[in-house]
PDB file of C-alpha atoms in Angstrom:
ATOM      1  CA  UNK A   1       6.586 -34.197  65.716  1.00  0.00           C
ATOM      2  CA  UNK A   2       8.995 -32.589  68.075  1.00  0.00           C
ATOM      3  CA  UNK A   3       6.580 -31.377  70.864  1.00  0.00           C
ATOM      4  CA  UNK A   4       7.519 -28.013  70.474  1.00  0.00           C
ATOM      5  CA  UNK A   5       6.142 -24.516  69.836  1.00  0.00           C
ATOM      6  CA  UNK A   6       7.072 -22.767  66.372  1.00  0.00           C
ATOM      7  CA  UNK A   7       7.499 -19.365  65.732  1.00  0.00           C
ATOM      8  CA  UNK A   8       5.756 -18.154  62.169  1.00  0.00           C
ATOM      9  CA  UNK A   9       7.140 -15.889  59.772  1.00  0.00           C
ATOM     10  CA  UNK A  10       5.625 -15.210  56.121  1.00  0.00           C
ATOM     11  CA  UNK A  11       7.895 -15.787  53.391  1.00  0.00           C
ATOM     12  CA  UNK A  12       8.325 -13.377  50.711  1.00  0.00           C
ATOM     13  CA  UNK A  13       7.181 -16.442  48.430  1.00  0.00           C
ATOM     14  CA  UNK A  14       3.244 -16.407  48.077  1.00  0.00           C
ATOM     15  CA  UNK A  15       3.106 -20.362  48.209  1.00  0.00           C
ATOM     16  CA  UNK A  16       5.553 -20.463  51.154  1.00  0.00           C
ATOM     17  CA  UNK A  17       5.776 -19.693  55.138  1.00  0.00           C
ATOM     18  CA  UNK A  18       8.926 -19.928  57.519  1.00  0.00           C
ATOM     19  CA  UNK A  19       8.419 -22.168  60.638  1.00  0.00           C
ATOM     20  CA  UNK A  20      11.218 -22.078  63.143  1.00  0.00           C
ATOM     21  CA  UNK A  21      11.790 -23.725  66.594  1.00  0.00           C
ATOM     22  CA  UNK A  22      14.843 -23.099  68.632  1.00  0.00           C
ATOM     23  CA  UNK A  23      15.901 -26.249  70.375  1.00  0.00           C
ATOM     24  CA  UNK A  24      19.240 -27.745  71.461  1.00  0.00           C
ATOM     25  CA  UNK A  25      17.545 -30.964  71.867  1.00  0.00           C
ATOM     26  CA  UNK A  26      16.150 -31.269  68.328  1.00  0.00           C
ATOM     27  CA  UNK A  27      19.510 -30.210  66.979  1.00  0.00           C
ATOM     28  CA  UNK A  28      21.406 -33.030  68.665  1.00  0.00           C
ATOM     29  CA  UNK A  29      18.532 -35.487  67.986  1.00  0.00           C
ATOM     30  CA  UNK A  30      19.160 -34.576  63.949  1.00  0.00           C
ATOM     31  CA  UNK A  31      22.759 -34.734  64.314  1.00  0.00           C
ATOM     32  CA  UNK A  32      23.443 -37.593  66.598  1.00  0.00           C
ATOM     33  CA  UNK A  33      20.612 -39.780  65.780  1.00  0.00           C
ATOM     34  CA  UNK A  34      19.595 -38.687  62.348  1.00  0.00           C
ATOM     35  CA  UNK A  35      23.507 -37.923  61.119  1.00  0.00           C
ATOM     36  CA  UNK A  36      22.349 -34.643  59.111  1.00  0.00           C
ATOM     37  CA  UNK A  37      25.501 -32.667  59.330  1.00  0.00           C
ATOM     38  CA  UNK A  38      24.610 -29.423  61.409  1.00  0.00           C
ATOM     39  CA  UNK A  39      27.133 -26.938  59.283  1.00  0.00           C
ATOM     40  CA  UNK A  40      26.440 -25.573  55.733  1.00  0.00           C
ATOM     41  CA  UNK A  41      28.351 -28.178  53.832  1.00  0.00           C
ATOM     42  CA  UNK A  42      26.676 -28.212  50.478  1.00  0.00           C
ATOM     43  CA  UNK A  43      29.356 -29.803  48.578  1.00  0.00           C
ATOM     44  CA  UNK A  44      29.470 -33.178  51.160  1.00  0.00           C
ATOM     45  CA  UNK A  45      25.807 -33.422  51.745  1.00  0.00           C
ATOM     46  CA  UNK A  46      24.670 -37.254  51.564  1.00  0.00           C
ATOM     47  CA  UNK A  47      21.613 -39.560  52.358  1.00  0.00           C
ATOM     48  CA  UNK A  48      21.724 -39.815  56.457  1.00  0.00           C
ATOM     49  CA  UNK A  49      22.241 -43.645  56.882  1.00  0.00           C
ATOM     50  CA  UNK A  50      18.769 -43.945  58.993  1.00  0.00           C
ATOM     51  CA  UNK A  51      17.434 -42.932  55.750  1.00  0.00           C
ATOM     52  CA  UNK A  52      19.375 -45.627  53.884  1.00  0.00           C
ATOM     53  CA  UNK A  53      18.779 -48.640  56.465  1.00  0.00           C
ATOM     54  CA  UNK A  54      15.044 -47.727  56.518  1.00  0.00           C
ATOM     55  CA  UNK A  55      12.478 -49.740  54.666  1.00  0.00           C
ATOM     56  CA  UNK A  56      11.032 -48.607  51.389  1.00  0.00           C
ATOM     57  CA  UNK A  57       7.938 -46.367  52.824  1.00  0.00           C
ATOM     58  CA  UNK A  58      10.270 -44.262  54.510  1.00  0.00           C
ATOM     59  CA  UNK A  59      13.203 -44.032  51.376  1.00  0.00           C
ATOM     60  CA  UNK A  60       9.596 -43.303  49.065  1.00  0.00           C
ATOM     61  CA  UNK A  61       8.974 -40.465  51.678  1.00  0.00           C
ATOM     62  CA  UNK A  62      12.414 -39.141  51.710  1.00  0.00           C
ATOM     63  CA  UNK A  63      12.584 -38.971  48.079  1.00  0.00           C
ATOM     64  CA  UNK A  64       9.391 -37.294  47.170  1.00  0.00           C
ATOM     65  CA  UNK A  65      10.514 -34.707  49.871  1.00  0.00           C
ATOM     66  CA  UNK A  66      14.044 -34.276  48.085  1.00  0.00           C
ATOM     67  CA  UNK A  67      12.124 -34.232  44.834  1.00  0.00           C
ATOM     68  CA  UNK A  68       9.568 -31.675  45.517  1.00  0.00           C
ATOM     69  CA  UNK A  69      12.264 -29.422  46.794  1.00  0.00           C
ATOM     70  CA  UNK A  70      15.073 -29.684  44.481  1.00  0.00           C
ATOM     71  CA  UNK A  71      14.480 -31.777  41.641  1.00  0.00           C
ATOM     72  CA  UNK A  72      12.736 -30.678  38.172  1.00  0.00           C
ATOM     73  CA  UNK A  73       9.935 -32.145  35.947  1.00  0.00           C
ATOM     74  CA  UNK A  74      10.292 -31.932  32.328  1.00  0.00           C
ATOM     75  CA  UNK A  75       8.866 -33.310  29.159  1.00  0.00           C
ATOM     76  CA  UNK A  76      11.034 -33.567  26.200  1.00  0.00           C
ATOM     77  CA  UNK A  77      10.156 -32.803  22.566  1.00  0.00           C
ATOM     78  CA  UNK A  78      11.503 -36.402  20.873  1.00  0.00           C
ATOM     79  CA  UNK A  79      11.019 -37.204  17.539  1.00  0.00           C
ATOM     80  CA  UNK A  80       8.771 -34.199  17.196  1.00  0.00           C
ATOM     81  CA  UNK A  81       5.982 -35.814  18.876  1.00  0.00           C
ATOM     82  CA  UNK A  82       4.975 -32.896  21.280  1.00  0.00           C
ATOM     83  CA  UNK A  83       6.786 -32.622  24.462  1.00  0.00           C
ATOM     84  CA  UNK A  84       5.578 -36.207  25.820  1.00  0.00           C
ATOM     85  CA  UNK A  85       8.978 -37.745  27.217  1.00  0.00           C
ATOM     86  CA  UNK A  86       9.410 -37.458  30.975  1.00  0.00           C
ATOM     87  CA  UNK A  87      12.291 -36.978  32.491  1.00  0.00           C
ATOM     88  CA  UNK A  88      12.638 -36.331  36.255  1.00  0.00           C
ATOM     89  CA  UNK A  89      16.085 -34.371  37.357  1.00  0.00           C
ATOM     90  CA  UNK A  90      18.176 -33.885  40.463  1.00  0.00           C
ATOM     91  CA  UNK A  91      20.795 -31.364  40.341  1.00  0.00           C
ATOM     92  CA  UNK A  92      23.290 -30.869  43.223  1.00  0.00           C
ATOM     93  CA  UNK A  93      26.853 -29.824  44.145  1.00  0.00           C
ATOM     94  CA  UNK A  94      27.440 -32.870  46.272  1.00  0.00           C
ATOM     95  CA  UNK A  95      28.737 -35.786  44.388  1.00  0.00           C
ATOM     96  CA  UNK A  96      28.477 -37.825  47.595  1.00  0.00           C
ATOM     97  CA  UNK A  97      24.073 -37.272  47.395  1.00  0.00           C
ATOM     98  CA  UNK A  98      24.171 -38.269  43.738  1.00  0.00           C
ATOM     99  CA  UNK A  99      25.961 -41.443  44.675  1.00  0.00           C
ATOM    100  CA  UNK A 100      23.601 -42.348  47.387  1.00  0.00           C
ATOM    101  CA  UNK A 101      20.660 -41.539  44.958  1.00  0.00           C
ATOM    102  CA  UNK A 102      21.993 -44.041  42.245  1.00  0.00           C
ATOM    103  CA  UNK A 103      22.162 -46.586  45.341  1.00  0.00           C
ATOM    104  CA  UNK A 104      18.451 -45.810  46.529  1.00  0.00           C
ATOM    105  CA  UNK A 105      17.247 -45.865  43.023  1.00  0.00           C
ATOM    106  CA  UNK A 106      18.807 -48.920  42.200  1.00  0.00           C
ATOM    107  CA  UNK A 107      17.309 -50.869  45.107  1.00  0.00           C
ATOM    108  CA  UNK A 108      13.580 -49.362  44.372  1.00  0.00           C
ATOM    109  CA  UNK A 109      13.928 -50.561  40.735  1.00  0.00           C
ATOM    110  CA  UNK A 110      14.362 -47.346  38.887  1.00  0.00           C
ATOM    111  CA  UNK A 111      16.684 -47.100  35.744  1.00  0.00           C
ATOM    112  CA  UNK A 112      18.652 -43.682  35.745  1.00  0.00           C
ATOM    113  CA  UNK A 113      21.642 -42.094  34.358  1.00  0.00           C
ATOM    114  CA  UNK A 114      23.793 -39.268  36.168  1.00  0.00           C
ATOM    115  CA  UNK A 115      26.237 -36.745  34.854  1.00  0.00           C
ATOM    116  CA  UNK A 116      29.139 -35.799  36.792  1.00  0.00           C
ATOM    117  CA  UNK A 117      31.303 -32.531  36.900  1.00  0.00           C
ATOM    118  CA  UNK A 118      28.947 -30.260  34.891  1.00  0.00           C
ATOM    119  CA  UNK A 119      30.133 -26.837  34.888  1.00  0.00           C
ATOM    120  CA  UNK A 120      27.371 -23.996  35.411  1.00  0.00           C
ATOM    121  CA  UNK A 121      27.343 -20.583  35.326  1.00  0.00           C
ATOM    122  CA  UNK A 122      25.938 -19.363  39.082  1.00  0.00           C
ATOM    123  CA  UNK A 123      24.409 -15.755  38.770  1.00  0.00           C
ATOM    124  CA  UNK A 124      24.692 -15.599  42.582  1.00  0.00           C
ATOM    125  CA  UNK A 125      28.384 -16.392  42.822  1.00  0.00           C
ATOM    126  CA  UNK A 126      31.372 -14.626  40.495  1.00  0.00           C
ATOM    127  CA  UNK A 127      32.700 -18.092  39.494  1.00  0.00           C
ATOM    128  CA  UNK A 128      31.328 -21.230  38.093  1.00  0.00           C
ATOM    129  CA  UNK A 129      30.194 -23.912  39.914  1.00  0.00           C
ATOM    130  CA  UNK A 130      30.751 -27.741  39.555  1.00  0.00           C
ATOM    131  CA  UNK A 131      27.333 -30.052  39.630  1.00  0.00           C
ATOM    132  CA  UNK A 132      26.270 -33.541  39.183  1.00  0.00           C
ATOM    133  CA  UNK A 133      22.891 -34.658  37.951  1.00  0.00           C
ATOM    134  CA  UNK A 134      20.882 -37.385  37.957  1.00  0.00           C
ATOM    135  CA  UNK A 135      18.140 -38.562  35.843  1.00  0.00           C
ATOM    136  CA  UNK A 136      14.857 -40.814  35.603  1.00  0.00           C
ATOM    137  CA  UNK A 137      14.029 -40.830  31.830  1.00  0.00           C
ATOM    138  CA  UNK A 138      10.728 -42.426  30.364  1.00  0.00           C
ATOM    139  CA  UNK A 139       7.338 -43.771  30.976  1.00  0.00           C
ATOM    140  CA  UNK A 140       7.836 -46.868  32.804  1.00  0.00           C
ATOM    141  CA  UNK A 141      10.023 -44.705  35.243  1.00  0.00           C
ATOM    142  CA  UNK A 142       7.644 -42.090  35.713  1.00  0.00           C
ATOM    143  CA  UNK A 143       4.657 -44.010  36.247  1.00  0.00           C
ATOM    144  CA  UNK A 144       6.725 -45.941  38.671  1.00  0.00           C
ATOM    145  CA  UNK A 145       7.723 -42.992  40.325  1.00  0.00           C
ATOM    146  CA  UNK A 146       3.934 -42.044  40.231  1.00  0.00           C
ATOM    147  CA  UNK A 147       2.572 -44.999  41.521  1.00  0.00           C
ATOM    148  CA  UNK A 148       5.127 -45.536  44.413  1.00  0.00           C
ATOM    149  CA  UNK A 149       6.459 -41.849  45.329  1.00  0.00           C
ATOM    150  CA  UNK A 150       4.290 -39.129  43.696  1.00  0.00           C
ATOM    151  CA  UNK A 151       4.849 -35.375  44.080  1.00  0.00           C
ATOM    152  CA  UNK A 152       3.641 -32.963  46.730  1.00  0.00           C
ATOM    153  CA  UNK A 153       4.875 -30.179  44.613  1.00  0.00           C
ATOM    154  CA  UNK A 154       1.879 -27.778  43.161  1.00  0.00           C
ATOM    155  CA  UNK A 155       3.750 -27.387  39.942  1.00  0.00           C
ATOM    156  CA  UNK A 156       4.726 -30.835  39.463  1.00  0.00           C
ATOM    157  CA  UNK A 157       1.204 -32.016  40.229  1.00  0.00           C
ATOM    158  CA  UNK A 158       0.052 -29.831  37.811  1.00  0.00           C
ATOM    159  CA  UNK A 159       2.333 -30.901  34.792  1.00  0.00           C
ATOM    160  CA  UNK A 160       1.534 -34.143  35.762  1.00  0.00           C
ATOM    161  CA  UNK A 161      -2.091 -34.133  35.416  1.00  0.00           C
ATOM    162  CA  UNK A 162      -1.802 -31.916  32.363  1.00  0.00           C
ATOM    163  CA  UNK A 163       0.571 -34.803  30.580  1.00  0.00           C
ATOM    164  CA  UNK A 164      -1.704 -37.875  31.463  1.00  0.00           C
ATOM    165  CA  UNK A 165      -4.791 -35.882  30.494  1.00  0.00           C
ATOM    166  CA  UNK A 166      -3.247 -34.439  27.417  1.00  0.00           C
ATOM    167  CA  UNK A 167      -0.072 -36.673  26.463  1.00  0.00           C
ATOM    168  CA  UNK A 168       2.090 -33.579  26.253  1.00  0.00           C
ATOM    169  CA  UNK A 169       3.062 -30.917  28.792  1.00  0.00           C
ATOM    170  CA  UNK A 170       4.954 -27.831  26.850  1.00  0.00           C
ATOM    171  CA  UNK A 171       7.452 -25.738  28.766  1.00  0.00           C
ATOM    172  CA  UNK A 172       6.552 -23.209  30.902  1.00  0.00           C
ATOM    173  CA  UNK A 173       3.302 -24.763  31.802  1.00  0.00           C
TER     174      UNK A 173
END
């Protein structure tokens, strides 16, 4: 994509690698053209304008990448029918990111709900953290997601395959 050499490092996770590029040009492109902040500002992360203004195909690709890395997929046990009710959930410290996701989900025809200002205990920090959540509930939303966006995350695909095959997917699968 950027026509540059990458430095390869093995990650501690067995399913990951680290690729690094040291390029001022790439940083300037990402910050000036794409609108991505260069500093660690987790509380004010937002969807870049270039993505918000893009066509649906680009939005789908963005959502797939975000979901693969930062969402969870679970199947709830409603009405004691087994773990058959799909839920896609994103949790972030940035309220702005959740607001942007609400707009994008609405534009793309997804029904969603949000839960702002959840106080979470963070084992890595010595204090509580406030996070914000966005949810896509139900079979219709889930099938719509699978047809339009899908997942590249192996763990999510394994859960989806089990659910499609058996109608349920228990926790820990």
